Amino acid sequence: EVTAAAPLLQADRADVAQTFTAKEINDLPNIGRNLQSMELLNPGTAKLGWQHASDEDPQGSVQMVVNGQLFDSMGYQLDGTTNQDPILGIIVINPTFDSVSEMKQANQDFDAEFEYVGGGNANYSTKSGTNQFHADAFEYLQLNTPGFKSFAANPFTNLPSPLYRQNQYGGSIGGRLIKDKLFFFGDAQLNREAQGGSVITSVPTLQNRSGNFSDWVASNPNYQIYDPTTGNPTTGVGRTPYTNNTIPTSQLSPQSQALLSYFPLPNHVGVASQPYLDNYAANGDIAVTANQWDTREDYYLNEKNTFFGRYSYAAFTESAPGVFGLIGGGPSFGVYAGSSQALNQSLSLGWTYTISATTINELRFGWMRYHVFDTPNGFGQAPAA
């Protein structure tokens, strides 16, 4: 007998959990369409004060504390197999919205098989195909184009608002290969993102490049420069201060002059009394790409035996120039300056055998790979040459 009435009491298990269905996942608002962030909607969860850097966590997982436990006490499962990096403690495959049939998070009294976690356990289940064919396509776009009148200039840098763009698109398809026997489901999601930012930093002024540092000593007497060719060569006692705090041209290093030519000139007024500080402002953006896809097949051998297999692929790139370019480096426009490539993969295989009306045996095999290759800007370059 099948009824649609909700049970008044959960009698078959003791866990305290919350489940998000595929409909809820797609209907609830989610800026950035980050599925794992929906775990923060569960009672007892809170986002950790610090997060892993995006270059080692490009899938955008969220570090959270559950019921006061450490963030790595949270466990992650994908189709009943482990989906958690053992070093960083973060989710390996952050599933796409289209691929998930439900997400269940148990924060208390979960099954003994999950004894390795202490804070909670989030289990994501992927969709299966059916006898009917279903497909969908989508595009999710957030865009701030510099120059739009609705976006005023940055009041700190006096530059136009930096670019921000997230273009996420993809789709899914599912159906049957053999009616009532073999079913398939697949989805793909691509992301092209530009995370714009503004930076204020310091560059040498034209006056300082010529050796004239009178503005430095005018703001602080401790910035007085002394002639290193005078006084005691060992202790420095008795050295003569440069007149007007200016180093003679003959004593300027040609190497330093060559390096200075790579730095831009000031374009921003910071502190009037200290023109050599906070005198350069720039806009830039971090380019992020993501290519994710999943495929799942289900086979119903007979009433007692069913099999499934699922493979998930998630590749990411992140390119973040510094204020002075990819080689010149300098401060970043976000929290990272460099180049990162990541490839996360997950495989799940399952066999369910119904022995009797009261006994079921389930066998699961899981394999996952979390791989990030991170290169800081300027690596392999020799600007000093």
CSV table of C-alpha atoms in Angstrom, one decimal:
chain,number,residue,atom,x,y,z
A,1,GLU,CA,0.0,0.0,0.0
A,2,VAL,CA,1.4,3.4,-1.1
A,3,THR,CA,0.4,6.5,0.7
A,4,ALA,CA,1.5,10.1,0.3
A,5,ALA,CA,1.0,11.0,3.9
A,6,ALA,CA,4.2,12.0,5.8
A,7,PRO,CA,5.0,9.7,8.7
A,8,LEU,CA,4.6,11.3,12.2
A,9,LEU,CA,7.7,9.6,13.5
A,10,GLN,CA,10.9,8.3,12.0
A,11,ALA,CA,10.9,4.8,13.3
A,12,ASP,CA,13.5,3.1,11.1
A,13,ARG,CA,16.6,5.1,12.2
A,14,ALA,CA,17.8,7.4,14.9
A,15,ASP,CA,19.8,10.0,12.9
A,16,VAL,CA,18.9,13.7,13.0
A,17,ALA,CA,19.1,14.7,9.3
A,18,GLN,CA,17.8,17.0,6.7
A,19,THR,CA,17.3,16.0,3.0
A,20,PHE,CA,17.2,18.3,0.0
A,21,THR,CA,15.5,16.8,-3.0
A,22,ALA,CA,16.4,17.6,-6.6
A,23,LYS,CA,13.4,20.0,-6.9
A,24,GLU,CA,14.5,21.9,-3.7
A,25,ILE,CA,18.1,22.1,-4.9
A,26,ASN,CA,17.0,23.7,-8.2
A,27,ASP,CA,14.3,25.9,-6.8
A,28,LEU,CA,16.1,27.4,-3.8
A,29,PRO,CA,18.2,30.5,-4.5
A,30,ASN,CA,21.9,29.9,-4.6
A,31,ILE,CA,24.2,32.7,-5.6
A,32,GLY,CA,27.0,31.1,-7.6
A,33,ARG,CA,25.2,27.7,-7.8
A,34,ASN,CA,27.5,26.1,-5.3
A,35,LEU,CA,25.7,22.9,-4.2
A,36,GLN,CA,27.8,22.1,-1.2
A,37,SER,CA,27.1,25.6,0.3
A,38,MET,CA,23.5,24.4,0.9
A,39,GLU,CA,24.8,22.3,3.8
A,40,LEU,CA,25.0,25.6,5.7
A,41,LEU,CA,21.1,25.6,5.8
A,42,ASN,CA,21.2,22.8,8.3
A,43,PRO,CA,20.8,23.6,12.0
A,44,GLY,CA,24.1,23.5,13.9
A,45,THR,CA,26.3,24.4,10.9
A,46,ALA,CA,28.4,27.6,10.6
A,47,LYS,CA,31.0,28.7,8.0
A,48,LEU,CA,34.6,28.6,9.3
A,49,GLY,CA,36.3,31.9,9.8
A,50,TRP,CA,39.0,31.0,7.2
A,51,GLN,CA,38.7,29.0,4.0
A,52,HIS,CA,41.1,27.1,1.8
A,53,ALA,CA,42.6,29.2,-1.0
A,54,SER,CA,40.8,28.9,-4.3
A,55,ASP,CA,43.9,27.6,-6.1
A,56,GLU,CA,43.9,24.4,-4.0
A,57,ASP,CA,40.1,24.3,-3.7
A,58,PRO,CA,38.8,25.3,-7.1
A,59,GLN,CA,35.6,23.2,-6.7
A,60,GLY,CA,34.5,25.9,-4.2
A,61,SER,CA,34.0,23.6,-1.2
A,62,VAL,CA,33.0,25.3,2.1
A,63,GLN,CA,34.8,24.6,5.3
A,64,MET,CA,32.3,24.5,8.1
A,65,VAL,CA,31.9,23.6,11.7
A,66,VAL,CA,29.1,21.3,12.7
A,67,ASN,CA,27.9,21.2,16.3
A,68,GLY,CA,31.2,22.8,17.3
A,69,GLN,CA,33.4,20.1,15.8
A,70,LEU,CA,36.5,20.8,13.7
A,71,PHE,CA,35.8,21.3,10.0
A,72,ASP,CA,37.6,18.1,9.0
A,73,SER,CA,35.2,16.2,11.2
A,74,MET,CA,32.6,16.6,8.5
A,75,GLY,CA,32.3,13.6,6.1
A,76,TYR,CA,31.3,13.5,2.5
A,77,GLN,CA,29.9,10.6,0.5
A,78,LEU,CA,29.0,10.4,-3.2
A,79,ASP,CA,26.7,7.5,-4.1
A,80,GLY,CA,27.8,5.8,-0.9
A,81,THR,CA,31.5,6.0,-1.5
A,82,THR,CA,34.0,8.4,0.2
A,83,ASN,CA,34.2,11.8,-1.5
A,84,GLN,CA,36.6,13.6,0.9
A,85,ASP,CA,40.3,14.5,0.5
A,86,PRO,CA,42.2,12.9,3.5
A,87,ILE,CA,44.7,15.7,3.8
A,88,LEU,CA,42.7,18.9,3.3
A,89,GLY,CA,39.4,17.4,4.6
A,90,ILE,CA,37.4,19.0,1.8
A,91,ILE,CA,34.9,17.6,-0.7
A,92,VAL,CA,36.5,16.2,-3.8
A,93,ILE,CA,33.6,16.3,-6.3
A,94,ASN,CA,31.3,19.2,-5.6
A,95,PRO,CA,28.3,17.8,-7.6
A,96,THR,CA,26.5,19.8,-10.2
A,97,PHE,CA,22.8,20.7,-9.6
A,98,ASP,CA,21.7,18.6,-12.6
A,99,SER,CA,23.4,15.4,-11.4
A,100,VAL,CA,22.0,15.1,-7.9
A,101,SER,CA,18.7,13.4,-7.0
A,102,GLU,CA,19.0,14.3,-3.4
A,103,MET,CA,21.5,15.4,-0.7
A,104,LYS,CA,21.1,14.2,2.8
A,105,GLN,CA,23.1,15.6,5.7
A,106,ALA,CA,23.0,13.8,9.1
A,107,ASN,CA,24.4,15.8,12.0
A,108,GLN,CA,23.7,13.5,14.9
A,109,ASP,CA,23.3,9.7,15.5
A,110,PHE,CA,24.2,8.7,12.0
A,111,ASP,CA,24.9,5.1,11.1
A,112,ALA,CA,27.9,3.3,12.5
A,113,GLU,CA,29.5,2.9,9.1
A,114,PHE,CA,30.3,6.6,9.2
A,115,GLU,CA,32.1,6.4,12.5
A,116,TYR,CA,35.2,8.0,11.0
A,117,VAL,CA,33.4,11.5,11.1
A,118,GLY,CA,32.4,13.4,14.2
A,119,GLY,CA,30.6,16.5,13.0
A,120,GLY,CA,28.2,15.2,10.4
A,121,ASN,CA,27.9,13.3,7.2
A,122,ALA,CA,26.7,14.6,3.8
A,123,ASN,CA,25.7,12.0,1.3
A,124,TYR,CA,25.0,13.0,-2.3
A,125,SER,CA,23.0,10.6,-4.5
A,126,THR,CA,23.2,11.0,-8.3
A,127,LYS,CA,20.3,10.6,-10.7
A,128,SER,CA,19.4,7.5,-12.7
A,129,GLY,CA,17.9,7.3,-16.1
A,130,THR,CA,14.3,6.0,-16.6
A,131,ASN,CA,12.2,4.4,-19.4
A,132,GLN,CA,11.3,7.9,-20.5
A,133,PHE,CA,13.8,10.2,-22.1
A,134,HIS,CA,14.4,13.6,-20.3
A,135,ALA,CA,16.8,16.4,-21.0
A,136,ASP,CA,17.4,20.0,-20.0
A,137,ALA,CA,19.8,22.9,-20.8
A,138,PHE,CA,20.5,26.0,-18.7
A,139,GLU,CA,22.6,29.1,-18.5
A,140,TYR,CA,23.3,31.1,-15.3
A,141,LEU,CA,24.9,34.5,-15.8
A,142,GLN,CA,26.1,37.2,-13.4
A,143,LEU,CA,27.7,40.1,-15.1
A,144,ASN,CA,29.0,43.5,-14.1
A,145,THR,CA,30.4,45.3,-17.2
A,146,PRO,CA,32.8,48.2,-16.3
A,147,GLY,CA,31.3,51.5,-17.6
A,148,PHE,CA,27.7,50.8,-16.9
A,149,LYS,CA,26.2,53.9,-15.3
A,150,SER,CA,24.8,51.8,-12.5
A,151,PHE,CA,28.3,50.9,-11.3
A,152,ALA,CA,30.1,54.0,-10.0
A,153,ALA,CA,33.8,54.4,-9.8
A,154,ASN,CA,35.6,52.8,-6.9
A,155,PRO,CA,35.8,55.5,-4.2
A,156,PHE,CA,39.2,54.3,-3.0
A,157,THR,CA,41.0,53.9,-6.3
A,158,ASN,CA,39.0,56.4,-8.5
A,159,LEU,CA,39.0,53.7,-11.1
A,160,PRO,CA,36.0,52.2,-12.9
A,161,SER,CA,34.4,49.2,-11.1
A,162,PRO,CA,36.4,46.0,-11.9
A,163,LEU,CA,34.9,43.3,-14.1
A,164,TYR,CA,33.0,40.5,-12.5
A,165,ARG,CA,31.5,37.8,-14.7
A,166,GLN,CA,30.3,34.2,-14.0
A,167,ASN,CA,28.9,32.4,-17.0
A,168,GLN,CA,27.8,28.8,-16.1
A,169,TYR,CA,26.0,26.7,-18.6
A,170,GLY,CA,25.3,23.0,-19.4
A,171,GLY,CA,22.6,20.4,-19.4
A,172,SER,CA,21.7,16.8,-18.8
A,173,ILE,CA,20.0,13.9,-20.6
A,174,GLY,CA,18.7,10.6,-19.3
A,175,GLY,CA,16.8,7.6,-20.6
A,176,ARG,CA,16.9,3.9,-21.4
A,177,LEU,CA,19.3,1.8,-23.4
A,178,ILE,CA,17.2,-1.4,-22.9
A,179,LYS,CA,13.7,-0.9,-21.7
A,180,ASP,CA,13.2,-2.0,-18.1
A,181,LYS,CA,16.8,-3.2,-18.0
A,182,LEU,CA,19.6,-0.7,-18.8
A,183,PHE,CA,19.4,3.0,-18.1
A,184,PHE,CA,21.8,5.9,-18.5
A,185,PHE,CA,22.1,9.5,-17.3
A,186,GLY,CA,24.7,12.1,-18.1
A,187,ASP,CA,25.2,15.8,-17.4
A,188,ALA,CA,27.8,18.5,-18.2
A,189,GLN,CA,28.5,21.9,-16.7
A,190,LEU,CA,31.0,24.5,-17.9
A,191,ASN,CA,32.0,27.6,-16.0
A,192,ARG,CA,33.8,30.7,-17.3
A,193,GLU,CA,34.5,33.2,-14.6
A,194,ALA,CA,36.3,36.5,-14.2
A,195,GLN,CA,36.7,37.7,-10.6
A,196,GLY,CA,37.6,41.3,-10.8
A,197,GLY,CA,39.3,43.2,-8.1
A,198,SER,CA,41.1,46.5,-7.3
A,199,VAL,CA,44.4,47.0,-5.6
A,200,ILE,CA,46.3,50.0,-4.2
A,201,THR,CA,50.0,49.5,-3.7
A,202,SER,CA,53.3,51.4,-3.7
A,203,VAL,CA,55.7,52.0,-6.6
A,204,PRO,CA,58.9,54.1,-6.7
A,205,THR,CA,58.3,57.7,-7.7
A,206,LEU,CA,60.2,59.3,-10.5
A,207,GLN,CA,62.0,61.4,-7.9
A,208,ASN,CA,63.0,58.3,-5.9
A,209,ARG,CA,64.2,56.5,-9.0
A,210,SER,CA,66.8,59.3,-9.6
A,211,GLY,CA,68.1,58.8,-6.1
A,212,ASN,CA,66.3,61.7,-4.4
A,213,PHE,CA,64.7,60.6,-1.2
A,214,SER,CA,64.1,64.0,0.4
A,215,ASP,CA,60.4,63.3,0.7
A,216,TRP,CA,61.1,60.2,2.8
A,217,VAL,CA,63.3,62.0,5.3
A,218,ALA,CA,60.8,65.0,5.4
A,219,SER,CA,58.1,62.6,6.7
A,220,ASN,CA,60.4,60.7,9.1
A,221,PRO,CA,63.9,61.6,10.2
A,222,ASN,CA,64.8,57.9,10.6
A,223,TYR,CA,64.7,57.7,6.8
A,224,GLN,CA,68.0,59.5,6.5
A,225,ILE,CA,70.4,57.8,4.1
A,226,TYR,CA,74.2,57.8,4.8
A,227,ASP,CA,77.1,57.5,2.3
A,228,PRO,CA,78.4,54.0,2.7
A,229,THR,CA,81.9,55.1,1.5
A,230,THR,CA,82.4,57.2,4.6
A,231,GLY,CA,83.0,56.5,8.3
A,232,ASN,CA,84.1,53.1,9.8
A,233,PRO,CA,83.7,50.5,7.0
A,234,THR,CA,83.0,47.8,9.6
A,235,THR,CA,80.7,49.5,12.1
A,236,GLY,CA,79.4,52.3,10.0
A,237,VAL,CA,80.1,54.8,12.8
A,238,GLY,CA,80.9,58.3,11.5
A,239,ARG,CA,79.2,58.0,8.1
A,240,THR,CA,78.2,61.2,6.4
A,241,PRO,CA,74.5,61.8,5.6
A,242,TYR,CA,73.7,62.5,2.0
A,243,THR,CA,72.8,66.1,1.3
A,244,ASN,CA,69.0,66.5,0.8
A,245,ASN,CA,68.9,62.8,1.3
A,246,THR,CA,69.9,62.3,-2.3
A,247,ILE,CA,72.2,59.6,-3.6
A,248,PRO,CA,74.6,60.8,-6.3
A,249,THR,CA,73.9,59.4,-9.8
A,250,SER,CA,77.4,57.9,-9.9
A,251,GLN,CA,76.6,55.7,-6.9
A,252,LEU,CA,73.3,54.3,-8.3
A,253,SER,CA,73.4,50.6,-9.2
A,254,PRO,CA,72.8,50.0,-12.9
A,255,GLN,CA,71.1,46.7,-12.1
A,256,SER,CA,68.6,48.4,-9.8
A,257,GLN,CA,67.9,51.1,-12.4
A,258,ALA,CA,67.2,48.3,-15.0
A,259,LEU,CA,64.8,46.5,-12.5
A,260,LEU,CA,63.0,49.8,-11.7
A,261,SER,CA,62.2,50.2,-15.4
A,262,TYR,CA,59.8,47.3,-15.1
A,263,PHE,CA,57.7,49.1,-12.5
A,264,PRO,CA,54.9,51.6,-13.6
A,265,LEU,CA,54.9,55.1,-12.4
A,266,PRO,CA,52.5,56.3,-9.7
A,267,ASN,CA,49.0,57.0,-10.9
A,268,HIS,CA,47.2,57.6,-7.6
A,269,VAL,CA,47.5,60.0,-4.7
A,270,GLY,CA,47.6,58.2,-1.4
A,271,VAL,CA,48.8,60.0,1.7
A,272,ALA,CA,49.7,63.6,0.8
A,273,SER,CA,52.5,63.7,3.4
A,274,GLN,CA,54.0,60.4,2.1
A,275,PRO,CA,53.7,60.5,-1.7
A,276,TYR,CA,55.8,57.3,-1.9
A,277,LEU,CA,53.1,55.2,-0.2
A,278,ASP,CA,49.9,53.9,-1.7
A,279,ASN,CA,50.5,55.7,-5.0
A,280,TYR,CA,49.5,53.1,-7.6
A,281,ALA,CA,46.0,51.8,-8.2
A,282,ALA,CA,45.0,49.1,-10.7
A,283,ASN,CA,42.1,46.8,-11.7
A,284,GLY,CA,42.5,43.2,-12.8
A,285,ASP,CA,40.7,39.9,-12.7
A,286,ILE,CA,41.3,36.2,-11.9
A,287,ALA,CA,40.2,34.0,-14.8
A,288,VAL,CA,38.6,30.7,-13.7
A,289,THR,CA,37.4,27.9,-15.9
A,290,ALA,CA,35.6,24.7,-14.9
A,291,ASN,CA,34.6,21.7,-17.0
A,292,GLN,CA,32.6,19.1,-15.1
A,293,TRP,CA,30.6,16.1,-16.3
A,294,ASP,CA,29.1,12.9,-14.9
A,295,THR,CA,27.8,9.7,-16.4
A,296,ARG,CA,25.8,6.9,-14.7
A,297,GLU,CA,24.5,3.6,-15.8
A,298,ASP,CA,22.0,1.3,-14.0
A,299,TYR,CA,21.3,-2.3,-14.9
A,300,TYR,CA,18.4,-4.3,-13.5
A,301,LEU,CA,19.4,-7.9,-13.9
A,302,ASN,CA,16.3,-9.3,-12.2
A,303,GLU,CA,14.2,-8.7,-9.1
A,304,LYS,CA,17.0,-9.6,-6.8
A,305,ASN,CA,20.1,-8.1,-8.5
A,306,THR,CA,20.7,-4.5,-9.5
A,307,PHE,CA,24.0,-2.8,-10.5
A,308,PHE,CA,25.2,0.7,-11.1
A,309,GLY,CA,28.3,2.6,-12.2
A,310,ARG,CA,29.1,6.3,-12.0
A,311,TYR,CA,32.1,8.4,-13.1
A,312,SER,CA,32.6,12.1,-12.3
A,313,TYR,CA,35.1,14.4,-13.9
A,314,ALA,CA,35.9,17.9,-12.7
A,315,ALA,CA,38.8,20.0,-14.3
A,316,PHE,CA,39.7,23.5,-13.3
A,317,THR,CA,42.1,26.2,-14.3
A,318,GLU,CA,42.9,29.4,-12.5
A,319,SER,CA,45.1,32.2,-13.8
A,320,ALA,CA,45.7,35.2,-11.6
A,321,PRO,CA,48.1,37.9,-12.6
A,322,GLY,CA,49.7,40.2,-10.1
A,323,VAL,CA,49.4,44.0,-10.3
A,324,PHE,CA,52.6,44.1,-12.4
A,325,GLY,CA,51.7,41.2,-14.7
A,326,LEU,CA,52.3,37.4,-14.8
A,327,ILE,CA,56.1,37.8,-14.6
A,328,GLY,CA,56.4,41.1,-12.7
A,329,GLY,CA,54.1,39.8,-9.9
A,330,GLY,CA,53.2,42.2,-7.2
A,331,PRO,CA,50.1,42.0,-5.0
A,332,SER,CA,47.2,40.0,-6.3
A,333,PHE,CA,43.7,41.2,-7.3
A,334,GLY,CA,42.2,38.7,-5.0
A,335,VAL,CA,43.8,36.3,-2.5
A,336,TYR,CA,46.0,34.5,-5.1
A,337,ALA,CA,48.5,35.3,-7.8
A,338,GLY,CA,49.7,32.4,-9.9
A,339,SER,CA,48.5,29.6,-12.1
A,340,SER,CA,46.6,26.6,-10.9
A,341,GLN,CA,45.4,23.4,-12.7
A,342,ALA,CA,43.2,20.8,-11.0
A,343,LEU,CA,41.7,17.5,-12.0
A,344,ASN,CA,39.3,15.8,-9.6
A,345,GLN,CA,37.8,12.4,-10.4
A,346,SER,CA,35.5,9.9,-8.7
A,347,LEU,CA,34.3,6.4,-9.6
A,348,SER,CA,31.5,4.5,-7.8
A,349,LEU,CA,30.4,0.9,-8.5
A,350,GLY,CA,27.5,-0.8,-6.7
A,351,TRP,CA,25.7,-4.2,-6.5
A,352,THR,CA,22.5,-4.6,-4.5
A,353,TYR,CA,21.4,-8.2,-3.8
A,354,THR,CA,17.9,-8.7,-2.3
A,355,ILE,CA,18.3,-12.0,-0.3
A,356,SER,CA,14.8,-11.9,1.1
A,357,ALA,CA,12.0,-9.6,2.1
A,358,THR,CA,14.0,-8.6,5.3
A,359,THR,CA,17.6,-9.1,4.2
A,360,ILE,CA,19.5,-7.0,1.6
A,361,ASN,CA,23.3,-7.1,0.9
A,362,GLU,CA,25.0,-4.1,-0.7
A,363,LEU,CA,28.5,-3.9,-2.1
A,364,ARG,CA,30.1,-0.6,-3.0
A,365,PHE,CA,33.5,0.1,-4.6
A,366,GLY,CA,34.8,3.7,-4.7
A,367,TRP,CA,37.9,5.4,-6.2
A,368,MET,CA,38.7,9.1,-6.1
A,369,ARG,CA,41.6,11.3,-7.1
A,370,TYR,CA,42.3,14.9,-6.0
A,371,HIS,CA,45.1,16.5,-8.0
A,372,VAL,CA,46.2,20.2,-8.0
A,373,PHE,CA,49.3,21.6,-9.7
A,374,ASP,CA,50.0,25.1,-8.5
A,375,THR,CA,52.6,27.5,-9.9
A,376,PRO,CA,53.4,30.9,-8.5
A,377,ASN,CA,53.9,33.8,-10.9
A,378,GLY,CA,57.4,34.3,-12.1
A,379,PHE,CA,58.4,30.6,-11.6
A,380,GLY,CA,61.2,29.7,-14.0
A,381,GLN,CA,61.8,33.4,-15.0
A,382,ALA,CA,65.0,35.3,-14.3
A,383,PRO,CA,64.1,39.0,-14.2
A,384,ALA,CA,67.4,39.9,-12.5
A,385,ALA,CA,69.3,38.7,-15.6
